[in-house]
Amino acid sequence: MKIEKQLNRAPILIRSYPVAFLALCGVLVGGAALIFNAPTSRLVFMAVIVLAGVPLASSTIRNIIAGRFNVDLIASLAVIGAALQGEYVAGALVVLMQSGGEALEDFGLQRANRSLDNLLKRAPSVAHRRYGDKIDDVSASDLQVGDTVIIRAGDIIAADGLVIEGQGNVDEAALTGEPVPLGKLPGDKVYSGTINLSGSLVVRTTNRASESKYELIVKMVQDAQGEKAPIDRLANRFAPAFTILTLLISAGAYLLTHESVRALAVLVVATPCPLIIATPLAVLSAINRAAALNVIVKSGAALEQAGAVNTVVFDKTGTLTSGQPSLAEIRLFASASEAGLDEEKTLKAIACVEMLSSNVLARAVIQEARRRNLDIIAAAELREQ
């Protein structure tokens, strides 16, 4: 199954990154042909430079004409110089490094953005708004402050508000990390992006959906993706100087040796593709990986500073726990023991009742009973107060 998925994914990657795919295939074929037939190998490497290198060089030239100075200029000059001097192997390798780096960066950005997509998917889109005795399904973005909203069991709360009727258990882990769902009664606050697990609530909105806590978190992640870390800004700040210095050294190598291949060697070695893509891709991937784990990073700068942290202080145990309650201990009164009850009989009786309960702690009791291999059967009738 895994091999089948990879085969299905291959055509998509080829369509998405044709230049990188062409360069990779060309270098592999050219390298293999080099062993058996050198002239054929040169033709293959030349084809890589022409078919894959020309689009990269033309893109760099367009950026320079538009006033966007780009360090890819070094790579483009290296490719052009290699083609003019007949050093097709070096030129093809630079093309592969350039196109492969861009493809890896783009692929990494797409993978990293999936966690943000998950945040956006979790954002509520529909709300049940009540007008008198009538309930209409409306877009969450249409909610106004003061609207009355019905929150049913399983609903994602669409906007921050105040409970005015009903009761329920709300999972706020996405916002607070609180491991156990919280019971909500009239007068309690509820927040957008949290889930009503049981019961029914009538809520009066205190914020519009766009101003809710969940939307602010999503916006914070988006802003963090766009903000460059200090080390990234430093690299970009010195990129023009780095390019000019490389060109001067290349020119100096030619003037000293009168061998153009020496100048070309400087350009090939100085091709900065890995330097330019490494930092922003690493920062963006880290921010989105953290978001997938429900850790919100305010900015790339904050992420970079975290590397120097020696001590972390957490404000509550829920931040460090798994978020799943479990039964830790059973204590019996003396009267229960006198009546012939022990732990297993008591646990079995309670689990039979909890089978029908919607209480958030019922699952912990049932799981413990099953772990002990107790024969539990749901009670015939249950009334919860």
mmCIF file of C-alpha atoms in Angstrom:
data_model
loop_
_atom_site.group_PDB
_atom_site.id
_atom_site.type_symbol
_atom_site.label_atom_id
_atom_site.label_comp_id
_atom_site.label_asym_id
_atom_site.label_seq_id
_atom_site.Cartn_x
_atom_site.Cartn_y
_atom_site.Cartn_z
ATOM 1 C CA MET A 1 0.000 0.000 0.000
ATOM 2 C CA LYS A 2 2.817 2.402 0.909
ATOM 3 C CA ILE A 3 4.655 1.720 -2.379
ATOM 4 C CA GLU A 4 1.413 2.260 -4.292
ATOM 5 C CA LYS A 5 0.904 5.679 -2.676
ATOM 6 C CA GLN A 6 4.469 6.706 -3.553
ATOM 7 C CA LEU A 7 3.942 5.665 -7.181
ATOM 8 C CA ASN A 8 0.726 7.669 -7.360
ATOM 9 C CA ARG A 9 2.526 10.696 -5.898
ATOM 10 C CA ALA A 10 5.398 10.574 -8.415
ATOM 11 C CA PRO A 11 3.485 12.029 -11.434
ATOM 12 C CA ILE A 12 2.289 14.917 -9.237
ATOM 13 C CA LEU A 13 5.859 15.746 -8.230
ATOM 14 C CA ILE A 14 6.990 15.570 -11.877
ATOM 15 C CA ARG A 15 4.247 17.988 -12.965
ATOM 16 C CA SER A 16 4.941 20.332 -10.061
ATOM 17 C CA TYR A 17 8.727 20.451 -10.499
ATOM 18 C CA PRO A 18 9.528 19.599 -14.144
ATOM 19 C CA VAL A 19 12.817 21.522 -14.255
ATOM 20 C CA ALA A 20 14.181 19.829 -11.140
ATOM 21 C CA PHE A 21 13.011 16.426 -12.403
ATOM 22 C CA LEU A 22 14.642 16.997 -15.800
ATOM 23 C CA ALA A 23 17.899 18.110 -14.163
ATOM 24 C CA LEU A 24 17.958 15.108 -11.827
ATOM 25 C CA CYS A 25 17.282 12.603 -14.611
ATOM 26 C CA GLY A 26 19.842 14.283 -16.859
ATOM 27 C CA VAL A 27 22.592 14.200 -14.235
ATOM 28 C CA LEU A 28 21.876 10.544 -13.427
ATOM 29 C CA VAL A 29 21.796 9.491 -17.088
ATOM 30 C CA GLY A 30 24.829 11.602 -17.921
ATOM 31 C CA GLY A 31 26.756 10.155 -14.999
ATOM 32 C CA ALA A 32 25.930 6.609 -16.075
ATOM 33 C CA ALA A 33 26.834 7.351 -19.711
ATOM 34 C CA LEU A 34 30.163 8.828 -18.598
ATOM 35 C CA ILE A 35 31.350 5.329 -17.731
ATOM 36 C CA PHE A 36 30.638 3.847 -21.164
ATOM 37 C CA ASN A 37 30.549 6.687 -23.672
ATOM 38 C CA ALA A 38 32.022 10.094 -22.823
ATOM 39 C CA PRO A 39 30.712 11.958 -25.915
ATOM 40 C CA THR A 40 27.149 10.817 -25.190
ATOM 41 C CA SER A 41 27.567 11.896 -21.588
ATOM 42 C CA ARG A 42 28.630 15.394 -22.684
ATOM 43 C CA LEU A 43 25.554 15.666 -24.891
ATOM 44 C CA VAL A 44 23.289 14.707 -21.989
ATOM 45 C CA PHE A 45 24.880 17.247 -19.635
ATOM 46 C CA MET A 46 24.652 19.885 -22.364
ATOM 47 C CA ALA A 47 20.956 19.128 -22.757
ATOM 48 C CA VAL A 48 20.469 19.600 -19.015
ATOM 49 C CA ILE A 49 22.095 23.034 -19.198
ATOM 50 C CA VAL A 50 20.025 24.099 -22.199
ATOM 51 C CA LEU A 51 16.646 22.664 -21.209
ATOM 52 C CA ALA A 52 16.793 23.231 -17.446
ATOM 53 C CA GLY A 53 19.430 25.941 -17.044
ATOM 54 C CA VAL A 54 17.987 28.441 -19.508
ATOM 55 C CA PRO A 55 14.646 28.821 -17.609
ATOM 56 C CA LEU A 56 16.541 29.403 -14.349
ATOM 57 C CA ALA A 57 18.914 31.945 -15.920
ATOM 58 C CA SER A 58 16.092 33.811 -17.667
ATOM 59 C CA SER A 59 14.154 34.024 -14.409
ATOM 60 C CA THR A 60 17.182 35.553 -12.673
ATOM 61 C CA ILE A 61 17.660 38.073 -15.493
ATOM 62 C CA ARG A 62 13.996 39.124 -15.299
ATOM 63 C CA ASN A 63 14.352 39.694 -11.554
ATOM 64 C CA ILE A 64 17.428 41.882 -12.057
ATOM 65 C CA ILE A 65 15.708 43.917 -14.792
ATOM 66 C CA ALA A 66 12.742 44.399 -12.440
ATOM 67 C CA GLY A 67 15.107 45.741 -9.784
ATOM 68 C CA ARG A 68 15.011 42.654 -7.547
ATOM 69 C CA PHE A 69 18.642 41.821 -6.853
ATOM 70 C CA ASN A 70 18.971 38.097 -6.323
ATOM 71 C CA VAL A 71 21.942 36.018 -5.189
ATOM 72 C CA ASP A 72 20.879 33.437 -7.756
ATOM 73 C CA LEU A 73 22.879 35.613 -10.113
ATOM 74 C CA ILE A 74 26.002 33.689 -9.070
ATOM 75 C CA ALA A 75 24.415 30.365 -10.002
ATOM 76 C CA SER A 76 23.216 31.723 -13.347
ATOM 77 C CA LEU A 77 26.679 33.065 -14.180
ATOM 78 C CA ALA A 78 28.176 29.720 -13.183
ATOM 79 C CA VAL A 79 25.809 27.877 -15.552
ATOM 80 C CA ILE A 80 26.469 30.281 -18.418
ATOM 81 C CA GLY A 81 30.237 30.167 -17.825
ATOM 82 C CA ALA A 82 30.236 26.369 -17.698
ATOM 83 C CA ALA A 83 28.324 26.199 -20.987
ATOM 84 C CA LEU A 84 30.709 28.622 -22.733
ATOM 85 C CA GLN A 85 33.807 26.766 -21.525
ATOM 86 C CA GLY A 86 32.454 23.306 -22.251
ATOM 87 C CA GLU A 87 32.424 22.298 -18.573
ATOM 88 C CA TYR A 88 29.032 20.666 -18.932
ATOM 89 C CA VAL A 89 29.289 18.433 -15.863
ATOM 90 C CA ALA A 90 29.823 21.401 -13.538
ATOM 91 C CA GLY A 91 27.052 23.376 -15.238
ATOM 92 C CA ALA A 92 24.587 20.503 -14.960
ATOM 93 C CA LEU A 93 25.359 20.037 -11.263
ATOM 94 C CA VAL A 94 24.755 23.736 -10.575
ATOM 95 C CA VAL A 95 21.459 23.514 -12.460
ATOM 96 C CA LEU A 96 20.470 20.502 -10.376
ATOM 97 C CA MET A 97 21.430 22.271 -7.151
ATOM 98 C CA GLN A 98 19.556 25.423 -8.133
ATOM 99 C CA SER A 99 16.365 23.779 -9.386
ATOM 100 C CA GLY A 100 16.448 21.111 -6.679
ATOM 101 C CA GLY A 101 16.835 23.730 -3.956
ATOM 102 C CA GLU A 102 13.857 25.698 -5.255
ATOM 103 C CA ALA A 103 11.782 22.521 -5.530
ATOM 104 C CA LEU A 104 12.682 21.433 -2.000
ATOM 105 C CA GLU A 105 11.831 24.882 -0.643
ATOM 106 C CA ASP A 106 8.459 24.929 -2.372
ATOM 107 C CA PHE A 107 7.680 21.359 -1.320
ATOM 108 C CA GLY A 108 8.701 22.131 2.247
ATOM 109 C CA LEU A 109 6.474 25.210 2.325
ATOM 110 C CA GLN A 110 3.497 23.175 1.128
ATOM 111 C CA ARG A 111 4.102 20.494 3.748
ATOM 112 C CA ALA A 112 4.631 23.064 6.469
ATOM 113 C CA ASN A 113 1.443 24.948 5.598
ATOM 114 C CA ARG A 114 -0.712 21.862 6.163
ATOM 115 C CA SER A 115 -0.850 22.506 9.898
ATOM 116 C CA LEU A 116 -2.122 26.026 9.248
ATOM 117 C CA ASP A 117 -4.705 24.537 6.898
ATOM 118 C CA ASN A 118 -5.792 22.263 9.753
ATOM 119 C CA LEU A 119 -6.198 25.302 11.992
ATOM 120 C CA LEU A 120 -8.321 26.985 9.345
ATOM 121 C CA LYS A 121 -10.424 23.841 8.833
ATOM 122 C CA ARG A 122 -11.093 23.686 12.550
ATOM 123 C CA ALA A 123 -12.383 27.269 12.515
ATOM 124 C CA PRO A 124 -16.195 27.186 12.734
ATOM 125 C CA SER A 125 -18.063 28.065 9.550
ATOM 126 C CA VAL A 126 -21.733 27.730 10.529
ATOM 127 C CA ALA A 127 -23.707 28.939 13.546
ATOM 128 C CA HIS A 128 -27.295 28.246 14.678
ATOM 129 C CA ARG A 129 -28.653 31.744 15.344
ATOM 130 C CA ARG A 130 -31.933 32.126 17.220
ATOM 131 C CA TYR A 131 -34.490 34.855 16.578
ATOM 132 C CA GLY A 132 -37.405 34.410 18.946
ATOM 133 C CA ASP A 133 -38.687 30.883 18.312
ATOM 134 C CA LYS A 134 -36.917 30.584 14.953
ATOM 135 C CA ILE A 135 -33.435 29.081 14.472
ATOM 136 C CA ASP A 136 -31.492 29.764 11.265
ATOM 137 C CA ASP A 137 -28.179 28.354 10.116
ATOM 138 C CA VAL A 138 -25.941 31.302 9.190
ATOM 139 C CA SER A 139 -22.303 31.766 8.323
ATOM 140 C CA ALA A 140 -20.103 32.309 11.359
ATOM 141 C CA SER A 141 -18.787 35.487 9.746
ATOM 142 C CA ASP A 142 -22.333 36.950 9.803
ATOM 143 C CA LEU A 143 -22.620 36.798 13.588
ATOM 144 C CA GLN A 144 -22.819 40.130 15.393
ATOM 145 C CA VAL A 145 -22.203 41.039 19.018
ATOM 146 C CA GLY A 146 -25.334 40.271 21.036
ATOM 147 C CA ASP A 147 -26.665 37.500 18.768
ATOM 148 C CA THR A 148 -28.184 34.444 20.452
ATOM 149 C CA VAL A 149 -26.638 31.189 19.265
ATOM 150 C CA ILE A 150 -27.653 27.577 19.930
ATOM 151 C CA ILE A 151 -24.689 25.267 20.596
ATOM 152 C CA ARG A 152 -25.621 21.602 20.243
ATOM 153 C CA ALA A 153 -23.592 18.586 21.327
ATOM 154 C CA GLY A 154 -20.676 18.132 18.928
ATOM 155 C CA ASP A 155 -20.810 21.722 17.619
ATOM 156 C CA ILE A 156 -17.712 23.900 17.300
ATOM 157 C CA ILE A 157 -18.483 27.200 19.003
ATOM 158 C CA ALA A 158 -18.518 29.899 16.340
ATOM 159 C CA ALA A 159 -17.787 33.012 18.413
ATOM 160 C CA ASP A 160 -16.810 34.024 21.916
ATOM 161 C CA GLY A 161 -19.830 34.464 24.161
ATOM 162 C CA LEU A 162 -21.600 34.056 27.473
ATOM 163 C CA VAL A 163 -23.822 31.089 28.348
ATOM 164 C CA ILE A 164 -27.349 32.277 29.150
ATOM 165 C CA GLU A 165 -29.173 28.921 29.152
ATOM 166 C CA GLY A 166 -28.399 25.197 29.369
ATOM 167 C CA GLN A 167 -25.330 23.289 30.443
ATOM 168 C CA GLY A 168 -22.671 21.237 28.723
ATOM 169 C CA ASN A 169 -19.070 20.060 28.721
ATOM 170 C CA VAL A 170 -16.709 22.035 26.476
ATOM 171 C CA ASP A 171 -13.331 20.847 25.216
ATOM 172 C CA GLU A 172 -11.008 23.882 25.331
ATOM 173 C CA ALA A 173 -7.768 21.969 24.698
ATOM 174 C CA ALA A 174 -7.208 23.698 21.353
ATOM 175 C CA LEU A 175 -7.003 27.062 23.127
ATOM 176 C CA THR A 176 -5.795 26.434 26.658
ATOM 177 C CA GLY A 177 -4.306 22.939 26.689
ATOM 178 C CA GLU A 178 -6.743 22.059 29.475
ATOM 179 C CA PRO A 179 -6.806 18.238 29.465
ATOM 180 C CA VAL A 180 -10.318 17.720 30.847
ATOM 181 C CA PRO A 181 -13.449 19.250 29.253
ATOM 182 C CA LEU A 182 -14.946 22.005 31.387
ATOM 183 C CA GLY A 183 -18.550 22.095 32.541
ATOM 184 C CA LYS A 184 -20.378 25.228 31.410
ATOM 185 C CA LEU A 185 -23.383 26.777 33.168
ATOM 186 C CA PRO A 186 -25.279 30.053 32.701
ATOM 187 C CA GLY A 187 -22.883 32.936 33.311
ATOM 188 C CA ASP A 188 -19.770 31.064 32.093
ATOM 189 C CA LYS A 189 -17.721 32.217 29.115
ATOM 190 C CA VAL A 190 -17.191 30.070 26.028
ATOM 191 C CA TYR A 191 -14.712 30.643 23.212
ATOM 192 C CA SER A 192 -14.617 30.184 19.467
ATOM 193 C CA GLY A 193 -12.875 27.047 18.203
ATOM 194 C CA THR A 194 -13.764 24.997 21.285
ATOM 195 C CA ILE A 195 -16.105 22.001 21.057
ATOM 196 C CA ASN A 196 -19.286 21.338 23.019
ATOM 197 C CA LEU A 197 -19.030 17.635 23.809
ATOM 198 C CA SER A 198 -22.345 17.122 25.550
ATOM 199 C CA GLY A 199 -25.488 18.986 26.495
ATOM 200 C CA SER A 200 -26.963 22.042 24.797
ATOM 201 C CA LEU A 201 -26.029 25.670 25.351
ATOM 202 C CA VAL A 202 -27.641 28.970 24.489
ATOM 203 C CA VAL A 203 -24.922 31.588 24.095
ATOM 204 C CA ARG A 204 -25.013 35.363 23.648
ATOM 205 C CA THR A 205 -22.041 36.424 21.544
ATOM 206 C CA THR A 206 -19.611 38.971 22.969
ATOM 207 C CA ASN A 207 -17.319 39.165 19.908
ATOM 208 C CA ARG A 208 -17.700 38.721 16.189
ATOM 209 C CA ALA A 209 -16.215 35.505 14.780
ATOM 210 C CA SER A 210 -13.382 37.471 13.142
ATOM 211 C CA GLU A 211 -12.451 38.949 16.539
ATOM 212 C CA SER A 212 -12.604 35.700 18.502
ATOM 213 C CA LYS A 213 -9.657 34.136 20.310
ATOM 214 C CA TYR A 214 -9.372 31.319 17.783
ATOM 215 C CA GLU A 215 -9.188 33.693 14.825
ATOM 216 C CA LEU A 216 -6.539 35.708 16.653
ATOM 217 C CA ILE A 217 -4.487 32.525 17.092
ATOM 218 C CA VAL A 218 -4.790 31.693 13.379
ATOM 219 C CA LYS A 219 -3.734 35.247 12.494
ATOM 220 C CA MET A 220 -0.793 34.979 14.883
ATOM 221 C CA VAL A 221 0.447 31.835 13.118
ATOM 222 C CA GLN A 222 0.035 33.503 9.718
ATOM 223 C CA ASP A 223 1.976 36.554 10.871
ATOM 224 C CA ALA A 224 4.698 34.343 12.342
ATOM 225 C CA GLN A 225 5.107 32.601 8.989
ATOM 226 C CA GLY A 226 5.647 35.919 7.241
ATOM 227 C CA GLU A 227 8.065 37.350 9.806
ATOM 228 C CA LYS A 228 11.689 36.525 9.144
ATOM 229 C CA ALA A 229 13.981 35.402 11.902
ATOM 230 C CA PRO A 230 16.950 37.701 12.674
ATOM 231 C CA ILE A 231 19.420 35.208 11.225
ATOM 232 C CA ASP A 232 17.399 35.143 7.987
ATOM 233 C CA ARG A 233 17.337 38.947 7.795
ATOM 234 C CA LEU A 234 21.099 38.945 8.381
ATOM 235 C CA ALA A 235 21.670 36.521 5.498
ATOM 236 C CA ASN A 236 19.531 38.624 3.148
ATOM 237 C CA ARG A 237 21.225 41.812 4.305
ATOM 238 C CA PHE A 238 24.652 40.518 3.276
ATOM 239 C CA ALA A 239 23.474 38.740 0.135
ATOM 240 C CA PRO A 240 24.309 41.652 -2.236
ATOM 241 C CA ALA A 241 27.742 42.093 -0.647
ATOM 242 C CA PHE A 242 28.335 38.340 -0.833
ATOM 243 C CA THR A 243 27.478 38.323 -4.532
ATOM 244 C CA ILE A 244 29.713 41.290 -5.333
ATOM 245 C CA LEU A 245 32.589 39.803 -3.316
ATOM 246 C CA THR A 246 32.227 36.493 -5.173
ATOM 247 C CA LEU A 247 32.349 38.243 -8.547
ATOM 248 C CA LEU A 248 35.451 40.213 -7.498
ATOM 249 C CA ILE A 249 37.233 37.052 -6.323
ATOM 250 C CA SER A 250 36.257 35.302 -9.552
ATOM 251 C CA ALA A 251 37.636 38.204 -11.589
ATOM 252 C CA GLY A 252 40.779 38.240 -9.460
ATOM 253 C CA ALA A 253 41.318 34.519 -10.025
ATOM 254 C CA TYR A 254 41.168 35.089 -13.779
ATOM 255 C CA LEU A 255 43.507 38.087 -13.715
ATOM 256 C CA LEU A 256 46.083 36.203 -11.653
ATOM 257 C CA THR A 257 46.012 32.939 -13.593
ATOM 258 C CA HIS A 258 44.606 33.989 -16.988
ATOM 259 C CA GLU A 259 42.578 30.775 -16.836
ATOM 260 C CA SER A 260 38.844 31.171 -17.156
ATOM 261 C CA VAL A 261 38.268 27.789 -15.536
ATOM 262 C CA ARG A 262 39.620 29.230 -12.255
ATOM 263 C CA ALA A 263 37.050 32.003 -12.350
ATOM 264 C CA LEU A 264 34.358 29.441 -13.106
ATOM 265 C CA ALA A 265 35.460 27.315 -10.137
ATOM 266 C CA VAL A 266 34.928 30.275 -7.800
ATOM 267 C CA LEU A 267 31.390 30.811 -9.121
ATOM 268 C CA VAL A 268 30.495 27.125 -8.808
ATOM 269 C CA VAL A 269 31.791 26.832 -5.253
ATOM 270 C CA ALA A 270 30.091 30.072 -4.179
ATOM 271 C CA THR A 271 26.663 29.130 -5.546
ATOM 272 C CA PRO A 272 24.576 30.003 -2.457
ATOM 273 C CA CYS A 273 21.372 28.014 -2.960
ATOM 274 C CA PRO A 274 21.605 26.022 0.313
ATOM 275 C CA LEU A 275 22.562 29.142 2.301
ATOM 276 C CA ILE A 276 19.581 31.140 1.076
ATOM 277 C CA ILE A 277 16.836 28.509 1.486
ATOM 278 C CA ALA A 278 18.018 26.770 4.647
ATOM 279 C CA THR A 279 17.053 29.331 7.299
ATOM 280 C CA PRO A 280 13.593 30.452 6.099
ATOM 281 C CA LEU A 281 12.543 26.889 5.324
ATOM 282 C CA ALA A 282 13.725 25.646 8.718
ATOM 283 C CA VAL A 283 11.936 28.467 10.567
ATOM 284 C CA LEU A 284 8.694 28.048 8.647
ATOM 285 C CA SER A 285 8.693 24.273 9.057
ATOM 286 C CA ALA A 286 9.353 24.593 12.779
ATOM 287 C CA ILE A 287 6.536 27.115 13.270
ATOM 288 C CA ASN A 288 4.031 24.943 11.446
ATOM 289 C CA ARG A 289 5.201 21.752 13.144
ATOM 290 C CA ALA A 290 4.672 23.494 16.468
ATOM 291 C CA ALA A 291 1.201 24.620 15.369
ATOM 292 C CA ALA A 292 0.338 21.002 14.508
ATOM 293 C CA LEU A 293 1.207 20.139 18.126
ATOM 294 C CA ASN A 294 -0.987 23.002 19.418
ATOM 295 C CA VAL A 295 2.060 25.122 20.275
ATOM 296 C CA ILE A 296 1.661 28.660 18.931
ATOM 297 C CA VAL A 297 4.937 30.432 18.099
ATOM 298 C CA LYS A 298 4.539 34.192 17.907
ATOM 299 C CA SER A 299 7.342 34.824 15.410
ATOM 300 C CA GLY A 300 10.467 33.451 13.801
ATOM 301 C CA ALA A 301 12.496 35.657 16.143
ATOM 302 C CA ALA A 302 10.853 34.040 19.171
ATOM 303 C CA LEU A 303 11.608 30.600 17.761
ATOM 304 C CA GLU A 304 15.257 31.486 17.251
ATOM 305 C CA GLN A 305 15.525 32.851 20.794
ATOM 306 C CA ALA A 306 14.064 29.599 22.145
ATOM 307 C CA GLY A 307 17.325 27.913 21.223
ATOM 308 C CA ALA A 308 19.053 29.829 24.015
ATOM 309 C CA VAL A 309 16.464 28.930 26.676
ATOM 310 C CA ASN A 310 17.779 26.948 29.644
ATOM 311 C CA THR A 311 14.690 26.832 31.877
ATOM 312 C CA VAL A 312 10.973 26.687 31.044
ATOM 313 C CA VAL A 313 8.233 27.392 33.599
ATOM 314 C CA PHE A 314 4.742 26.003 32.918
ATOM 315 C CA ASP A 315 1.706 27.576 34.535
ATOM 316 C CA LYS A 316 -0.401 24.424 34.960
ATOM 317 C CA THR A 317 -0.081 20.658 34.865
ATOM 318 C CA GLY A 318 -2.527 20.388 31.987
ATOM 319 C CA THR A 319 0.155 21.722 29.658
ATOM 320 C CA LEU A 320 2.318 18.679 30.276
ATOM 321 C CA THR A 321 -0.267 15.900 30.533
ATOM 322 C CA SER A 322 -1.757 13.718 27.840
ATOM 323 C CA GLY A 323 -5.228 15.198 28.260
ATOM 324 C CA GLN A 324 -6.940 11.858 28.897
ATOM 325 C CA PRO A 325 -8.317 11.309 32.438
ATOM 326 C CA SER A 326 -7.816 7.854 33.963
ATOM 327 C CA LEU A 327 -8.980 6.064 37.084
ATOM 328 C CA ALA A 328 -6.067 6.065 39.525
ATOM 329 C CA GLU A 329 -7.533 4.644 42.766
ATOM 330 C CA ILE A 330 -10.704 3.150 44.290
ATOM 331 C CA ARG A 331 -11.444 3.716 47.979
ATOM 332 C CA LEU A 332 -14.220 1.809 49.768
ATOM 333 C CA PHE A 333 -16.062 2.822 52.926
ATOM 334 C CA ALA A 334 -16.119 0.322 55.784
ATOM 335 C CA SER A 335 -19.844 -0.252 55.207
ATOM 336 C CA ALA A 336 -19.132 -1.371 51.624
ATOM 337 C CA SER A 337 -16.612 -3.929 52.799
ATOM 338 C CA GLU A 338 -19.050 -5.212 55.416
ATOM 339 C CA ALA A 339 -21.636 -5.646 52.670
ATOM 340 C CA GLY A 340 -19.280 -7.927 50.776
ATOM 341 C CA LEU A 341 -18.186 -5.427 48.121
ATOM 342 C CA ASP A 342 -14.628 -5.270 46.907
ATOM 343 C CA GLU A 343 -12.886 -3.098 44.326
ATOM 344 C CA GLU A 344 -13.797 -5.206 41.319
ATOM 345 C CA LYS A 345 -17.467 -5.615 42.240
ATOM 346 C CA THR A 346 -17.779 -1.892 42.916
ATOM 347 C CA LEU A 347 -15.969 -0.959 39.702
ATOM 348 C CA LYS A 348 -18.132 -3.353 37.678
ATOM 349 C CA ALA A 349 -21.350 -1.890 39.100
ATOM 350 C CA ILE A 350 -20.245 1.690 38.439
ATOM 351 C CA ALA A 351 -19.012 0.870 34.907
ATOM 352 C CA CYS A 352 -22.397 -0.686 34.027
ATOM 353 C CA VAL A 353 -24.060 2.614 34.897
ATOM 354 C CA GLU A 354 -21.397 4.784 33.237
ATOM 355 C CA MET A 355 -21.889 2.900 29.947
ATOM 356 C CA LEU A 356 -24.906 5.132 29.270
ATOM 357 C CA SER A 357 -23.486 8.320 30.742
ATOM 358 C CA SER A 358 -22.270 11.321 28.760
ATOM 359 C CA ASN A 359 -20.095 12.521 31.637
ATOM 360 C CA VAL A 360 -16.512 13.227 30.561
ATOM 361 C CA LEU A 361 -15.116 11.005 33.354
ATOM 362 C CA ALA A 362 -17.316 8.016 32.488
ATOM 363 C CA ARG A 363 -14.871 6.827 29.835
ATOM 364 C CA ALA A 364 -12.058 6.589 32.397
ATOM 365 C CA VAL A 365 -14.158 4.276 34.587
ATOM 366 C CA ILE A 366 -15.145 2.082 31.657
ATOM 367 C CA GLN A 367 -11.562 1.830 30.388
ATOM 368 C CA GLU A 368 -10.324 0.711 33.804
ATOM 369 C CA ALA A 369 -13.070 -1.925 34.023
ATOM 370 C CA ARG A 370 -12.132 -3.263 30.596
ATOM 371 C CA ARG A 371 -8.443 -3.235 31.497
ATOM 372 C CA ARG A 372 -9.297 -5.544 34.399
ATOM 373 C CA ASN A 373 -11.340 -7.749 32.007
ATOM 374 C CA LEU A 374 -14.560 -7.216 33.945
ATOM 375 C CA ASP A 375 -17.798 -8.350 32.316
ATOM 376 C CA ILE A 376 -19.763 -5.080 32.069
ATOM 377 C CA ILE A 377 -23.255 -4.701 30.617
ATOM 378 C CA ALA A 378 -25.012 -1.380 30.150
ATOM 379 C CA ALA A 379 -27.645 -0.571 32.757
ATOM 380 C CA ALA A 380 -31.284 -0.856 31.695
ATOM 381 C CA GLU A 381 -32.084 2.738 32.615
ATOM 382 C CA LEU A 382 -30.127 5.866 33.521
ATOM 383 C CA ARG A 383 -31.192 9.257 34.849
ATOM 384 C CA GLU A 384 -28.621 12.023 35.167
ATOM 385 C CA GLN A 385 -29.262 15.020 37.405
#
